[in-house]
Tab-separated table of C-alpha atoms in Angstrom:
chain	number	residue	atom	x	y	z
A	1	UNK	CA	73.558	61.230	90.950
A	2	UNK	CA	76.904	62.722	91.845
A	3	UNK	CA	79.832	62.428	89.474
A	4	UNK	CA	82.419	59.928	90.688
A	5	UNK	CA	79.949	57.963	92.843
A	6	UNK	CA	79.771	54.456	91.403
A	7	UNK	CA	76.209	53.147	91.367
A	8	UNK	CA	75.602	50.102	93.534
A	9	UNK	CA	72.923	48.923	91.135
A	10	UNK	CA	72.372	49.322	87.420
A	11	UNK	CA	71.590	52.877	86.368
A	12	UNK	CA	67.930	51.971	85.709
A	13	UNK	CA	67.558	50.319	89.113
A	14	UNK	CA	69.253	53.252	90.809
A	15	UNK	CA	67.011	55.758	89.024
A	16	UNK	CA	63.902	53.749	89.911
A	17	UNK	CA	64.958	53.579	93.573
A	18	UNK	CA	65.565	57.341	93.595
A	19	UNK	CA	62.137	58.050	92.081
A	20	UNK	CA	60.471	55.740	94.617
A	21	UNK	CA	62.219	57.680	97.377
A	22	UNK	CA	60.848	60.887	95.892
A	23	UNK	CA	57.321	59.419	95.884
A	24	UNK	CA	57.624	58.383	99.531
A	25	UNK	CA	58.886	61.850	100.487
A	26	UNK	CA	55.989	63.547	98.687
A	27	UNK	CA	53.471	61.230	100.356
A	28	UNK	CA	55.050	61.924	103.745
A	29	UNK	CA	55.035	65.678	103.156
A	30	UNK	CA	51.369	65.593	102.094
A	31	UNK	CA	50.514	64.078	105.489
A	32	UNK	CA	52.751	66.567	107.316
A	33	UNK	CA	51.203	69.642	105.668
A	34	UNK	CA	47.697	68.502	106.590
A	35	UNK	CA	48.510	69.583	110.162
A	36	UNK	CA	48.202	73.203	111.251
A	37	UNK	CA	51.858	74.151	111.700
A	38	UNK	CA	53.744	77.426	112.026
A	39	UNK	CA	55.249	78.432	108.654
A	40	UNK	CA	58.811	78.334	110.044
A	41	UNK	CA	58.434	74.710	111.149
A	42	UNK	CA	56.837	73.751	107.840
A	43	UNK	CA	59.643	75.315	105.787
A	44	UNK	CA	62.387	73.871	108.004
A	45	UNK	CA	60.845	70.396	107.714
A	46	UNK	CA	60.671	70.805	103.938
A	47	UNK	CA	64.378	71.686	103.773
A	48	UNK	CA	65.372	68.748	105.972
A	49	UNK	CA	63.329	66.243	104.007
A	50	UNK	CA	64.467	67.549	100.603
A	51	UNK	CA	68.106	67.339	101.681
A	52	UNK	CA	67.624	63.847	103.071
A	53	UNK	CA	65.892	62.362	100.044
A	54	UNK	CA	68.141	64.010	97.420
A	55	UNK	CA	71.331	63.221	99.403
A	56	UNK	CA	72.376	66.858	99.001
A	57	UNK	CA	73.330	68.293	102.385
A	58	UNK	CA	72.313	71.909	101.785
A	59	UNK	CA	68.859	73.200	101.001
A	60	UNK	CA	66.997	76.398	101.680
A	61	UNK	CA	63.767	78.291	101.237
A	62	UNK	CA	64.142	81.886	100.126
A	63	UNK	CA	61.315	84.394	100.438
A	64	UNK	CA	60.971	87.224	97.957
A	65	UNK	CA	60.902	90.674	99.550
A	66	UNK	CA	59.703	93.419	97.201
A	67	UNK	CA	61.239	96.038	99.431
A	68	UNK	CA	64.342	95.808	99.566
A	69	UNK	CA	64.162	93.711	96.368
A	70	UNK	CA	65.945	90.536	97.425
A	71	UNK	CA	65.490	86.936	98.537
A	72	UNK	CA	65.861	86.229	102.265
A	73	UNK	CA	66.904	82.763	103.470
A	74	UNK	CA	63.974	81.911	105.765
A	75	UNK	CA	64.707	78.201	106.330
A	76	UNK	CA	67.549	75.848	105.556
A	77	UNK	CA	69.764	72.942	106.487
A	78	UNK	CA	73.505	72.502	106.069
A	79	UNK	CA	74.364	76.184	106.438
A	80	UNK	CA	76.618	77.765	109.036
A	81	UNK	CA	74.908	79.519	111.961
A	82	UNK	CA	73.511	82.932	111.117
A	83	UNK	CA	72.609	82.220	107.486
A	84	UNK	CA	68.940	81.390	108.079
A	85	UNK	CA	67.031	84.553	108.848
A	86	UNK	CA	69.691	87.013	107.722
A	87	UNK	CA	71.441	85.994	104.463
A	88	UNK	CA	70.031	87.415	101.248
A	89	UNK	CA	70.483	86.732	97.562
A	90	UNK	CA	69.821	89.073	94.632
A	91	UNK	CA	66.871	88.741	92.275
A	92	UNK	CA	68.619	89.657	89.019
A	93	UNK	CA	68.958	87.312	86.023
A	94	UNK	CA	72.580	86.407	86.891
A	95	UNK	CA	71.401	84.983	90.227
A	96	UNK	CA	69.981	81.420	89.876
A	97	UNK	CA	67.218	81.965	92.467
A	98	UNK	CA	66.633	85.445	91.065
A	99	UNK	CA	66.071	84.014	87.606
A	100	UNK	CA	63.760	81.353	89.041
A	101	UNK	CA	61.649	83.946	90.876
A	102	UNK	CA	61.472	86.187	87.782
A	103	UNK	CA	60.587	83.425	85.316
A	104	UNK	CA	58.488	81.294	87.715
A	105	UNK	CA	60.405	78.313	86.299
A	106	UNK	CA	63.037	75.866	87.569
A	107	UNK	CA	66.683	76.829	87.158
A	108	UNK	CA	69.368	74.109	87.085
A	109	UNK	CA	73.065	74.882	87.213
A	110	UNK	CA	75.479	71.955	87.179
A	111	UNK	CA	78.746	73.962	87.235
A	112	UNK	CA	78.030	77.309	88.872
A	113	UNK	CA	81.629	78.563	89.162
A	114	UNK	CA	82.148	78.120	85.405
A	115	UNK	CA	78.685	78.935	84.035
A	116	UNK	CA	78.875	82.233	82.105
A	117	UNK	CA	75.136	82.883	82.586
A	118	UNK	CA	75.310	83.040	86.380
A	119	UNK	CA	77.239	84.808	89.107
A	120	UNK	CA	78.244	82.901	92.249
A	121	UNK	CA	77.022	84.779	95.301
A	122	UNK	CA	79.418	85.167	98.253
A	123	UNK	CA	77.118	82.904	100.328
A	124	UNK	CA	77.310	80.053	97.810
A	125	UNK	CA	81.033	80.557	97.200
A	126	UNK	CA	81.755	80.446	100.940
A	127	UNK	CA	79.923	77.101	101.203
A	128	UNK	CA	81.577	75.667	98.084
A	129	UNK	CA	78.337	75.259	96.120
A	130	UNK	CA	78.998	73.861	92.655
A	131	UNK	CA	75.611	72.565	91.455
A	132	UNK	CA	72.064	73.609	92.310
A	133	UNK	CA	68.403	73.517	91.438
A	134	UNK	CA	65.971	76.338	92.179
A	135	UNK	CA	62.209	75.923	91.848
A	136	UNK	CA	59.680	78.672	92.478
A	137	UNK	CA	57.281	78.478	95.405
A	138	UNK	CA	54.018	79.883	94.097
A	139	UNK	CA	51.104	81.287	96.096
A	140	UNK	CA	47.953	82.427	94.294
A	141	UNK	CA	49.733	82.313	90.928
A	142	UNK	CA	52.577	84.578	92.057
A	143	UNK	CA	56.177	83.767	92.915
A	144	UNK	CA	56.380	83.823	96.717
A	145	UNK	CA	59.911	82.492	96.896
A	146	UNK	CA	62.244	79.676	95.923
A	147	UNK	CA	63.084	76.175	97.154
A	148	UNK	CA	66.746	75.392	96.422
A	149	UNK	CA	69.146	72.484	96.844
A	150	UNK	CA	72.890	73.208	96.769
A	151	UNK	CA	75.561	70.563	96.139
A	152	UNK	CA	79.197	71.149	97.012
A	153	UNK	CA	80.303	68.662	94.359
A	154	UNK	CA	79.430	68.365	90.661
A	155	UNK	CA	75.929	66.958	90.332
A	156	UNK	CA	73.994	65.858	87.271
A	157	UNK	CA	70.276	66.590	87.606
A	158	UNK	CA	67.493	65.078	85.520
A	159	UNK	CA	63.774	65.586	84.973
A	160	UNK	CA	63.010	63.351	87.975
A	161	UNK	CA	64.918	65.724	90.270
A	162	UNK	CA	63.204	68.786	88.811
A	163	UNK	CA	59.763	67.165	88.941
A	164	UNK	CA	60.237	66.150	92.570
A	165	UNK	CA	61.381	69.603	93.686
A	166	UNK	CA	58.708	71.401	91.663
A	167	UNK	CA	55.979	69.223	93.169
A	168	UNK	CA	57.437	69.720	96.646
A	169	UNK	CA	57.551	73.499	96.126
A	170	UNK	CA	53.945	73.495	94.876
A	171	UNK	CA	52.824	71.613	97.978
A	172	UNK	CA	54.815	73.990	100.182
A	173	UNK	CA	53.210	76.999	98.495
A	174	UNK	CA	49.724	75.576	99.001
A	175	UNK	CA	50.453	74.903	102.677
A	176	UNK	CA	51.896	78.396	103.208
A	177	UNK	CA	48.848	79.942	101.550
A	178	UNK	CA	46.647	78.328	104.223
């Protein structure tokens, strides 16, 4: 839930509604990935659905490239033209998606500009990203890439958000492996 957004229901009711939305999105995606689709369409659909259900307007899939040692934005929504297919992010520990790819674990950052553990990339700074979650996309037990949501306002994430994105990324990885 975003800071400063008053809940329309009690916090418990709001959380339950959000988790039900996550369940519906996962069920929908499981039907979608059962079709034989080009990887680009699959990843773009994943970004659109993740953004829609989390109410965070920017999301992306980054693919790890051993040579040149970076993460390429291969799908995304909410980004200016030219980002998808050409923008890259580093894979070092000061990069949130870099840390996620190296540790094969989720990385949450609620105040990126002020977090001493992370560096804000020019891409994220240009788009005003403040809060984010990265989850690894795994194929055959190896980090293939990262699924990321990027909020341009302070955002407080919880285990429901992480669980949803991790499950979504696992399903995406399985579909890409096919």
